[in-house]
Tab-separated table of C-alpha atoms in Angstrom:
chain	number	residue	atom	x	y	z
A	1068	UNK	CA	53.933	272.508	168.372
A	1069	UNK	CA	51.949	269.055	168.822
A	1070	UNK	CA	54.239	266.795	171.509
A	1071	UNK	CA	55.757	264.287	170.426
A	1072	UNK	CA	53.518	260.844	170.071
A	1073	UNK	CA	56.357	259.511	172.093
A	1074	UNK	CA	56.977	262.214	174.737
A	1075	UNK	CA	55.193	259.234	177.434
A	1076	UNK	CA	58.507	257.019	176.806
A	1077	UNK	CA	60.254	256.572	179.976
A	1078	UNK	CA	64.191	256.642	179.846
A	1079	UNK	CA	65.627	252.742	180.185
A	1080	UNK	CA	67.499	252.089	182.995
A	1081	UNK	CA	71.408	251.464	181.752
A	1082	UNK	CA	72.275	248.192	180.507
A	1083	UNK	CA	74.258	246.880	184.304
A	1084	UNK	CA	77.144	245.646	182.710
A	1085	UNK	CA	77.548	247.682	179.618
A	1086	UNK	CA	76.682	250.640	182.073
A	1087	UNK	CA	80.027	249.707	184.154
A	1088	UNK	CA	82.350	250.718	180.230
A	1089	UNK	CA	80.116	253.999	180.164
A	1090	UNK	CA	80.826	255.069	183.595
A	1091	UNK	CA	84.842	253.686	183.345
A	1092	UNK	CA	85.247	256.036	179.740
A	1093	UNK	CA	83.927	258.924	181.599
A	1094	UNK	CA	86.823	258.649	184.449
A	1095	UNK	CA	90.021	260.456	183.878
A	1096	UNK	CA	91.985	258.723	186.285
A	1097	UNK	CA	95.759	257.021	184.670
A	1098	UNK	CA	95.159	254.336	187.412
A	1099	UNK	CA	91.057	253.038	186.159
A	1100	UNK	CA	90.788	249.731	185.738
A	1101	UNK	CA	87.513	248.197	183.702
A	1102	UNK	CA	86.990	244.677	184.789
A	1103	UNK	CA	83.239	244.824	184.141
A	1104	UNK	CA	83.452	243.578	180.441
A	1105	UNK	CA	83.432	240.311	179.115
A	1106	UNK	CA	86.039	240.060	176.397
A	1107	UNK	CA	89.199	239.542	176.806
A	1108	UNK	CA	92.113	241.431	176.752
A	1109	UNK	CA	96.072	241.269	176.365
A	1110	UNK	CA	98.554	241.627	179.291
A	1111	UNK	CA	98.924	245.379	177.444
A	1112	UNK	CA	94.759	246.019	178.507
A	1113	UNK	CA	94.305	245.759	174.719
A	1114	UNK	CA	91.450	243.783	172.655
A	1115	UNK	CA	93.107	240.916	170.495
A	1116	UNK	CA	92.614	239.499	167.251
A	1117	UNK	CA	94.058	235.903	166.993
A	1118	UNK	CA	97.212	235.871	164.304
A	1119	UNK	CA	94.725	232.443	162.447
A	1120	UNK	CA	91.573	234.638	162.211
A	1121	UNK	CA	93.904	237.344	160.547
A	1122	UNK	CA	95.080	234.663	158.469
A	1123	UNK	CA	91.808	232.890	157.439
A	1124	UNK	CA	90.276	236.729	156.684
A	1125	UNK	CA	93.099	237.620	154.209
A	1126	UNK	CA	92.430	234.385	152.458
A	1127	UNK	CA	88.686	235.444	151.910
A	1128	UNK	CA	89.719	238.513	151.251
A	1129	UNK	CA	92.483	237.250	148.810
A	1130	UNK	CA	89.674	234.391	146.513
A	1131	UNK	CA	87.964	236.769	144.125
A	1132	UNK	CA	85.810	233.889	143.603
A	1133	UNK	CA	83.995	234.716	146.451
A	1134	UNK	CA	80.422	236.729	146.552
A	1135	UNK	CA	78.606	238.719	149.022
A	1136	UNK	CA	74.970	236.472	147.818
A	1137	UNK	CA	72.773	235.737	150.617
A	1138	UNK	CA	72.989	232.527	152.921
A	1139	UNK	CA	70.442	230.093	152.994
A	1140	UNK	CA	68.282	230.501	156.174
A	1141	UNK	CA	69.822	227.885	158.233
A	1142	UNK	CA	72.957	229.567	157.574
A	1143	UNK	CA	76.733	228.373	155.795
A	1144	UNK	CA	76.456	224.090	155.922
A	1145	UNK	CA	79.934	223.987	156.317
A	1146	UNK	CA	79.895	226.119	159.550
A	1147	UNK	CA	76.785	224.099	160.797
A	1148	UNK	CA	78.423	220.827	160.553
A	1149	UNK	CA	81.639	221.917	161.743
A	1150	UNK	CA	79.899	223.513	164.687
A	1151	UNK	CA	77.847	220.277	165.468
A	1152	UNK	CA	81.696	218.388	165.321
A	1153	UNK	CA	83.082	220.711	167.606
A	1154	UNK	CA	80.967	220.645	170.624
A	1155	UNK	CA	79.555	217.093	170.207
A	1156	UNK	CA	82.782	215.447	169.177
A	1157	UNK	CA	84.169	214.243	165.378
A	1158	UNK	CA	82.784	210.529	166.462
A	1159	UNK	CA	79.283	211.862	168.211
A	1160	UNK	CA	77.183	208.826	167.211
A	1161	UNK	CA	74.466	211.854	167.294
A	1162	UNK	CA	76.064	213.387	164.244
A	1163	UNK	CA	76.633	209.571	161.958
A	1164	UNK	CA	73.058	209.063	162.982
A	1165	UNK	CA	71.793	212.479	161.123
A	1166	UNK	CA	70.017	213.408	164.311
A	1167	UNK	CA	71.596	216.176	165.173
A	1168	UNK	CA	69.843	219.428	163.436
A	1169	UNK	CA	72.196	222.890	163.705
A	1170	UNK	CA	71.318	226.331	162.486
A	1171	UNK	CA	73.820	229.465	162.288
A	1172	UNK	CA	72.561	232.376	164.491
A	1173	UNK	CA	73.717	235.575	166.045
A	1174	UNK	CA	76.238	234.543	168.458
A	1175	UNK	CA	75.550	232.986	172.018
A	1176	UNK	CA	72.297	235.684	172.348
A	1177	UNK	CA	70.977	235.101	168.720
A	1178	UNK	CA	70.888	231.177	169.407
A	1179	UNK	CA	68.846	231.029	172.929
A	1180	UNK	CA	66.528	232.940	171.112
A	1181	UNK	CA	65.640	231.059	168.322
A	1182	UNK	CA	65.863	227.898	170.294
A	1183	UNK	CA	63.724	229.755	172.819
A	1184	UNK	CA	61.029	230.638	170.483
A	1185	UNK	CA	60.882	227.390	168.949
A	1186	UNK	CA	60.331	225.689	172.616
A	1187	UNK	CA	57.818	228.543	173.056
A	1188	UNK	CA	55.278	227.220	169.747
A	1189	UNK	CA	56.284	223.764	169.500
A	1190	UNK	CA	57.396	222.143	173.563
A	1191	UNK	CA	54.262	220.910	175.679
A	1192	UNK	CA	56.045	222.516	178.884
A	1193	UNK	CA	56.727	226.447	178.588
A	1194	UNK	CA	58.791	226.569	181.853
A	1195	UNK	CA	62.540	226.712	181.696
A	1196	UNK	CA	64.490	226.847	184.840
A	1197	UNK	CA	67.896	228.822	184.854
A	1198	UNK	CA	70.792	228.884	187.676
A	1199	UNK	CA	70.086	231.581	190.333
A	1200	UNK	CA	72.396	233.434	189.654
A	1201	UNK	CA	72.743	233.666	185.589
A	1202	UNK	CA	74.110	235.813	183.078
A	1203	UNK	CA	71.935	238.925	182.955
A	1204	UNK	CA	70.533	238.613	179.401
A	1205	UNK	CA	68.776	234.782	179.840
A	1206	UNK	CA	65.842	235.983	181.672
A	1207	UNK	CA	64.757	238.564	179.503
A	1208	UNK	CA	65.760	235.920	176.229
A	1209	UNK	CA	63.859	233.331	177.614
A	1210	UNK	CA	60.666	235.816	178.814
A	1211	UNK	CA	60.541	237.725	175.487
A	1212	UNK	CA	60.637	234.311	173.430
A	1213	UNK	CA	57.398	233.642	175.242
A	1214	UNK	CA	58.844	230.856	178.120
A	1215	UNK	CA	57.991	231.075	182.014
A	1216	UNK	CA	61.527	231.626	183.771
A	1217	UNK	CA	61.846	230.033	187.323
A	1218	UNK	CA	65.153	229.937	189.075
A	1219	UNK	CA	67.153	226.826	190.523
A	1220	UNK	CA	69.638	227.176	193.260
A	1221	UNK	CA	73.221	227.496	191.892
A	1222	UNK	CA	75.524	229.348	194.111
A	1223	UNK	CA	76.526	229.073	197.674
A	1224	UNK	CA	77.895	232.316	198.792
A	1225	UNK	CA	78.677	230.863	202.114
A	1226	UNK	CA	81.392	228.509	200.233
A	1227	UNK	CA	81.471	230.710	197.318
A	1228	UNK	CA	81.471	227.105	195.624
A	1229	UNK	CA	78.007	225.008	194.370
A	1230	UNK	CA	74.954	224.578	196.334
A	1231	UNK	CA	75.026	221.603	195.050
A	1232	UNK	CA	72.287	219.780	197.227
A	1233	UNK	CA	70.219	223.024	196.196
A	1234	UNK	CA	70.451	222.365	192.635
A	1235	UNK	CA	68.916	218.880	192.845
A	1236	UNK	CA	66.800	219.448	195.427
A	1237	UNK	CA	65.301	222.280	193.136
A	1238	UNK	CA	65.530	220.197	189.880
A	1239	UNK	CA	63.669	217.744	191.342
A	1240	UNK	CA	61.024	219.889	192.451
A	1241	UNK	CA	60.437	220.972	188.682
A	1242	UNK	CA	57.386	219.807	186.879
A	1243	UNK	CA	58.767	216.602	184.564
A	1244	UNK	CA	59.654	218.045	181.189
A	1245	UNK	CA	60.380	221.332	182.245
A	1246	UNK	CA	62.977	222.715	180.501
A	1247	UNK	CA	66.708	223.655	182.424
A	1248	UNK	CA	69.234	226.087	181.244
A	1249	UNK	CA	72.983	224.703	181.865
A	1250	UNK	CA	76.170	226.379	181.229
A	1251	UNK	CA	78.119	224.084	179.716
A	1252	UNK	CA	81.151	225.418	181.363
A	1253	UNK	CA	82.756	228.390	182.813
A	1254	UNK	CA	79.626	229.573	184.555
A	1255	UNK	CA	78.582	232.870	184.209
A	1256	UNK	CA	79.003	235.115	186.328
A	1257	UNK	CA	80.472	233.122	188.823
A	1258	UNK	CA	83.102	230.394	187.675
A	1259	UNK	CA	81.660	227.924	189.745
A	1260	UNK	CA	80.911	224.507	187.687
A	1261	UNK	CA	80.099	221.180	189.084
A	1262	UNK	CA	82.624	218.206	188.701
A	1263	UNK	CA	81.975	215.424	186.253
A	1264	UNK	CA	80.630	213.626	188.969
A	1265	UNK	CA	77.940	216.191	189.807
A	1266	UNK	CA	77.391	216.304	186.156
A	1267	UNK	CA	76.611	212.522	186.178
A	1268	UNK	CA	73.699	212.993	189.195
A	1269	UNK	CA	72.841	215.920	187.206
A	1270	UNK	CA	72.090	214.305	184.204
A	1271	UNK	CA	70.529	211.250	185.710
A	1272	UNK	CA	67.930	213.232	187.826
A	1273	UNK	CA	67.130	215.353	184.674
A	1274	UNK	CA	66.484	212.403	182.484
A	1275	UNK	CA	64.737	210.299	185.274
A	1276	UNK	CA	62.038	213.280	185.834
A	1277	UNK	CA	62.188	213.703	181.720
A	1278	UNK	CA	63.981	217.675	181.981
A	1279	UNK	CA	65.156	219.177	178.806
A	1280	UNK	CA	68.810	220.088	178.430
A	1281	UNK	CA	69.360	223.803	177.160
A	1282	UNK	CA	73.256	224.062	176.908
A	1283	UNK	CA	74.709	227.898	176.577
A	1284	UNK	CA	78.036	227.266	175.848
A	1285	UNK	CA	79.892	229.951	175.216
A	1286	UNK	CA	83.988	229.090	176.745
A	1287	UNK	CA	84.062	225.815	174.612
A	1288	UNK	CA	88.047	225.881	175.200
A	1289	UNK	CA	88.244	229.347	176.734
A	1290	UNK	CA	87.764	227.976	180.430
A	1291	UNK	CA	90.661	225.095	180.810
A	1292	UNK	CA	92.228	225.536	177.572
A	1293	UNK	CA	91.130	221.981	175.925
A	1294	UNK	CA	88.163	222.036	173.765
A	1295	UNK	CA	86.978	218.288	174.507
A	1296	UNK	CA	87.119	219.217	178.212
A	1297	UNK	CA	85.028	222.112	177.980
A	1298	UNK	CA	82.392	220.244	175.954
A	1299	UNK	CA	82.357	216.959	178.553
A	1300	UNK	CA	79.108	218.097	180.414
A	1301	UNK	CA	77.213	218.630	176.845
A	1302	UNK	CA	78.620	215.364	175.184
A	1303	UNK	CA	77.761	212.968	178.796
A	1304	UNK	CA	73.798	214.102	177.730
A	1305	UNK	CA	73.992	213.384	173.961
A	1306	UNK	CA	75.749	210.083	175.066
A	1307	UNK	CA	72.316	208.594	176.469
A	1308	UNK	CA	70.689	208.998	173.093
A	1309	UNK	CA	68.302	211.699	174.749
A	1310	UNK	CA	67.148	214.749	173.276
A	1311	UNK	CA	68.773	218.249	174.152
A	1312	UNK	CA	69.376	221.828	172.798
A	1313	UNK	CA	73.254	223.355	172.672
A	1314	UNK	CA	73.661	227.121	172.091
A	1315	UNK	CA	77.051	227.971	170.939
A	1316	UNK	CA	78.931	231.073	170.352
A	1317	UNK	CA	82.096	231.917	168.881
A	1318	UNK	CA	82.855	235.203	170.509
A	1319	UNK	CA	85.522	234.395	173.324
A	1320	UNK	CA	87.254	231.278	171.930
A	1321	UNK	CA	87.804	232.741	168.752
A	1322	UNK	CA	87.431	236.685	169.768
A	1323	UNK	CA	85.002	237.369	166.904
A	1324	UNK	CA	82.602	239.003	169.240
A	1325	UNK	CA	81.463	241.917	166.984
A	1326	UNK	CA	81.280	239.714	163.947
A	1327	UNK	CA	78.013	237.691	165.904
A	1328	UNK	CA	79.167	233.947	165.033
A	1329	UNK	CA	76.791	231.285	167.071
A	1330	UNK	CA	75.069	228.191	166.179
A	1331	UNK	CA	72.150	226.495	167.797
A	1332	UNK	CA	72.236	222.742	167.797
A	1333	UNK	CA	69.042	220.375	169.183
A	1334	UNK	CA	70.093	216.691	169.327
A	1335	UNK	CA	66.906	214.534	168.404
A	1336	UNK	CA	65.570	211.268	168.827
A	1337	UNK	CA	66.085	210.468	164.932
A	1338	UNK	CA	67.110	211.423	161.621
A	1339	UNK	CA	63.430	212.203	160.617
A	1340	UNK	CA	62.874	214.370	163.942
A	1341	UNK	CA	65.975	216.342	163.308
A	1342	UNK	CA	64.765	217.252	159.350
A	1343	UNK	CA	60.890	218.102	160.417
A	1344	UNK	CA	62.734	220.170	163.492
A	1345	UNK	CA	64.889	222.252	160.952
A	1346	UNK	CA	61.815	222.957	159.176
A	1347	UNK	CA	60.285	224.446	161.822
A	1348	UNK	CA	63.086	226.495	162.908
A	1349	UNK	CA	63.486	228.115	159.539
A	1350	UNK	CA	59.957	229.561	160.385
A	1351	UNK	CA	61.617	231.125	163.760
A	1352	UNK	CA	64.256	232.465	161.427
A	1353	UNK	CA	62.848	233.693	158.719
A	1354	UNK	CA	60.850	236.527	159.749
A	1355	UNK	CA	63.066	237.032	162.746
A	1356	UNK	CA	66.174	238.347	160.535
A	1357	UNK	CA	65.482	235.898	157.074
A	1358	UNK	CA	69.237	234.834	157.161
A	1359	UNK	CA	72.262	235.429	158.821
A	1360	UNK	CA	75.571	236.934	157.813
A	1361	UNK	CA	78.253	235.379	156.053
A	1362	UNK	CA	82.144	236.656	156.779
A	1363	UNK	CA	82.394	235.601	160.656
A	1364	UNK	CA	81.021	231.882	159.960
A	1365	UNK	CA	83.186	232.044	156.367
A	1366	UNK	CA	86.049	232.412	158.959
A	1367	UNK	CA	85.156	229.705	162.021
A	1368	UNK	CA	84.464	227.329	158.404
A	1369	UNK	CA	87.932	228.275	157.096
A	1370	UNK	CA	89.855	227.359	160.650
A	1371	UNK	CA	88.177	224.341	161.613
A	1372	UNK	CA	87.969	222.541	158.581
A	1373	UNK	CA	91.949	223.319	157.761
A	1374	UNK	CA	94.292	220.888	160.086
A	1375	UNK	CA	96.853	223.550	160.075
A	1376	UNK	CA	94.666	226.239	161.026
A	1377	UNK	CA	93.100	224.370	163.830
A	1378	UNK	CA	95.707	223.263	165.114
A	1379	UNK	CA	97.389	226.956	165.204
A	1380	UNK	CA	93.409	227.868	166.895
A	1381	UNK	CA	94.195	225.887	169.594
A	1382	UNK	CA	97.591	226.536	170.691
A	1383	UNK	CA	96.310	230.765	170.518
A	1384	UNK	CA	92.900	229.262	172.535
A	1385	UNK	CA	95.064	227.851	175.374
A	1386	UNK	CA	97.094	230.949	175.697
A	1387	UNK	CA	94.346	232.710	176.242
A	1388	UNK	CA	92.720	230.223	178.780
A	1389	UNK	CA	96.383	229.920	180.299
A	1390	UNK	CA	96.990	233.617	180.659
A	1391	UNK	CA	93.286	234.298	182.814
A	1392	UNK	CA	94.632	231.402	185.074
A	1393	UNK	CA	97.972	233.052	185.777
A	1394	UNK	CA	95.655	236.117	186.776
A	1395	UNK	CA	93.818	234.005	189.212
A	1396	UNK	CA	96.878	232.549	190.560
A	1397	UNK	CA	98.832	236.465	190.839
A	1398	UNK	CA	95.695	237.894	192.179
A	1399	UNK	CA	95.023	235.309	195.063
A	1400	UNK	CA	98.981	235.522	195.992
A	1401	UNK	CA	98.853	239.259	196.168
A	1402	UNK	CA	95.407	239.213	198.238
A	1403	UNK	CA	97.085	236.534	200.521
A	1404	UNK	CA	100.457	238.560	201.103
A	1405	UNK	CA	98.435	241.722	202.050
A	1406	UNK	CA	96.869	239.405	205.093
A	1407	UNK	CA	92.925	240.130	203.611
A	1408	UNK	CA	90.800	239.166	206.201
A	1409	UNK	CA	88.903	235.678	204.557
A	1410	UNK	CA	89.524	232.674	202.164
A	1411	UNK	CA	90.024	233.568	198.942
A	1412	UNK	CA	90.640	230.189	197.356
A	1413	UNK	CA	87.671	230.514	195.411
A	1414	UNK	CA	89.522	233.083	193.404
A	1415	UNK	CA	91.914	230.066	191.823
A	1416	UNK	CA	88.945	227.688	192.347
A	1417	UNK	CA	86.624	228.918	189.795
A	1418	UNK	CA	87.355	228.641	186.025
A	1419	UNK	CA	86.706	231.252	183.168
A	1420	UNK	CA	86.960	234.367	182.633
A	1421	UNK	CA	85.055	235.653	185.545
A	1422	UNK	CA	85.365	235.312	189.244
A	1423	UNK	CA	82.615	235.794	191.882
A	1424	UNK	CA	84.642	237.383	194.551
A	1425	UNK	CA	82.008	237.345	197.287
A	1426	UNK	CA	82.133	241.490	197.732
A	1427	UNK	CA	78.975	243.190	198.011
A	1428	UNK	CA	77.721	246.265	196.282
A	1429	UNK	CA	78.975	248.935	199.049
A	1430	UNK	CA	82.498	247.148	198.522
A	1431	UNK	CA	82.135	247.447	195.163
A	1432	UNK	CA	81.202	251.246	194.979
A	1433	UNK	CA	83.809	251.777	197.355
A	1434	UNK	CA	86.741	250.316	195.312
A	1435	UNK	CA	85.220	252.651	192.327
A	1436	UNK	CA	85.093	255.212	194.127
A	1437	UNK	CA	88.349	255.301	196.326
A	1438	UNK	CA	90.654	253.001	193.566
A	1439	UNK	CA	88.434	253.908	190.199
A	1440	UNK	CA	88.148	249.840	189.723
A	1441	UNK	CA	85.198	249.428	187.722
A	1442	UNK	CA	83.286	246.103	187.884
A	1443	UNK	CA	79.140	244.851	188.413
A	1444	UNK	CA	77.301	245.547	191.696
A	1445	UNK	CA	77.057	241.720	192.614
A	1446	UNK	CA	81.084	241.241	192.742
A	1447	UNK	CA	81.537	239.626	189.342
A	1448	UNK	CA	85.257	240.355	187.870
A	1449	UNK	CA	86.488	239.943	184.512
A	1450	UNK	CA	89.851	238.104	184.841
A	1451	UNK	CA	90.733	238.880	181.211
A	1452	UNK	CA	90.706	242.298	182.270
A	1453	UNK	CA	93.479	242.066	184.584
A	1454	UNK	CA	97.173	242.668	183.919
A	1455	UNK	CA	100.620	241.861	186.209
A	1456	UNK	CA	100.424	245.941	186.004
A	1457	UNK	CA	96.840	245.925	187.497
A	1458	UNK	CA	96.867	243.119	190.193
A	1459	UNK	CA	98.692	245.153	193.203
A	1460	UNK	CA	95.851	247.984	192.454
A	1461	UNK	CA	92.915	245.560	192.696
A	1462	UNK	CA	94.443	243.653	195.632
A	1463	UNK	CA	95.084	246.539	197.514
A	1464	UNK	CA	91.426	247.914	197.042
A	1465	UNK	CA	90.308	244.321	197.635
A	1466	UNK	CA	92.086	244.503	201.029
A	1467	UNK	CA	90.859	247.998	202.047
A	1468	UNK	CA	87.271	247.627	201.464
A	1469	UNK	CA	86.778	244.177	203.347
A	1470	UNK	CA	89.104	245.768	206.059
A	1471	UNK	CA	86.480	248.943	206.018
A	1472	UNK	CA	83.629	246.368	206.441
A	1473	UNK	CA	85.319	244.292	209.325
């Protein structure tokens, strides 16, 4: 028999992070812990569905009014506006000035790429700078949409804080108009975000040298627990009446992460920018997946534009945020009381769901191995995946593999 016209297809290497589930479902140990995902979990280790996005589905559900008829391209208008209000703030003077254009998408991933591949055909500068380090998935976004990725200096692991100094020093390096990638908050994967203050000297270097603003902002309310706080580093930009991009996703703050809910927003100079913009990104769209899907942005739609229902959001929001804090807190006091050689302040420090605890790889593979804690090579931990029940485990592998390496 003929081989196969594919038989020269190499096998991919694993996926790092999804590759850290695969290996934790294969242990049989009672005492594994996975704290390589990023999605949170309850103080049980189980996945949660907020009570108001049970509550907003039945009432879909319940309105037999209600069709299953494609969306436009640009998505549900109610979601899009709503979107645009939540990050950029119910008064943005971007929004009352029609200058803000937003587009639904496939979650957090769905909306770099579309904004990337617009950049790619219609920006004059194809380079887009991204924190060193990053969440996995933005280099191989931005490369595939057709963009030259360089790397600015982010994280100090001497401090396990900013390299602050670094960052501008590297930003204004950058060719003017280059474009940056920004976190908005709760960098990932290490927690580390600069204060409003660096924000400020941040933004004033990037407009001074002419840099465009690509904000992933995906803990909108997940990382402190106040939505308005969260969004402060996105809405000091749009304040200045320049031009940026926003990338939003509704997976963590609302915990629809299989249902794909994102938006992509790009802030424009005017009213008759933002409409010839939209145009343009309906030709991204179009052939890229012609429209996207209805029931999670029927659901963000039904909670934000309900007082009642947003309200109930954000108390559920802040529990969340409130009980990955706690974690931080529990786990720094239990690495503390075992005497582990270091500071550790970092670990209360940093803000979202992950922490960069400063162990290396052969730590790492040592705590799997000897303690069957799961997590990525570079030291990132998902807080969300801790428990009171897990902390004593994770400290006390914490303490024996930096004691191994001393």
């Amino acid at each position: 028999m003929a081989d196969s016209v594919f038989a020269h297809i190499v096998r991919a290497p694993e996926d790092p992070i999804l590759g850290v589930t695969v290996a934790y479902n294969k242990d049989s140990s009672p005492v594994k812990v996975n704290l390589g995902v990023g999605a949170y979990r309850t103080e049980e280790g189980k996945p949660l569905v907020l009570n108001v996005v049970r509550r907003a589905e039945q009432m879909l559900v319940n309105d037999t009014s209600r069709v299953k008829e494609y969306l436009s391209i640009t998505g549900l208008a109610d979601f899009n506006k709503l979107s645009a209000k939540l990050i950029f703030g119910a008064d943005s003077p971007a929004i009352q000035d029609n200058r803000v254009t937003t587009v639904q998408c496939l979650s957090g991933t769905g909306s770099l790429r579309v904004g990337a591949e617009f950049l790619a055909k219609h920006y004059h500068e194809r380079t887009i700078y991204i924190p060193q380090p990053t969440w996995g998935n933005h280099p191989k976004v931005f490369t595939l949409a057709g963009l030259s990725v360089k790397y600015y200096r982010y994280y100090d692991p001497a401090t396990r804080g900013l390299d602050f100094q670094g960052l501008l020093d590297d930003l204004a390096a950058a060719p003017g108009g280059a474009i940056v990638l920004l976190h908005a908050c709760a960098h990932n994967p290490t927690g580390v975000d600069p204060t409003v203050d660096q924000w400020e000297k941040i933004r004033q270097l990037m407009r001074s040298k002419g840099l465009l603003p690509f904000f992933d902002s995906a803990y909108q309310g997940f990382a402190s627990g106040n939505l308005d706080a969260d969004a402060q580093s996105v809405r000091m930009f749009v304040a200045d009446g320049g031009e940026c991009l926003a990338a939003q996703s509704y997976a963590k703050n609302m915990g629809l992460y299989g249902e794909r809910v994102g938006a992509l927003s790009i802030v424009c100079k005017d009213a008759d920018v933002a409409s010839r913009v939209e145009s343009q990104l309906k030709l991204v769209i179009r052939p890229m997946y012609s429209n996207p899907p209805l029931h999670g942005a029927s659901i963000v739609a039904t909670i934000l534009k309900d007082r009642q229902m947003y309200d109930e959001w954000t108390v559920e929001l802040k529990a969340m945020a409130d009980r990955i804090i706690s974690m931080r807190q529990q786990l720094f006091d239990a690495v503390k009381a075992r005497g582990t050689p270091g500071d550790w302040s970092h670990i209360i420090k940093q803000i979202g769901m992950f922490t960069f605890t400063g162990l290396n790889a052969e730590q790492v593979a040592f705590m799997t191995r000897e303690y069957h804690i799961y997590m990525t090579s570079d030291g990132r931990i998902s807080m969300a995946g801790l428990s009171s029940r897990t902390v004593p485990h994770l400290a006390d592998a914490m303490h024996a593999a930096v004691a191994k390496a001393a």
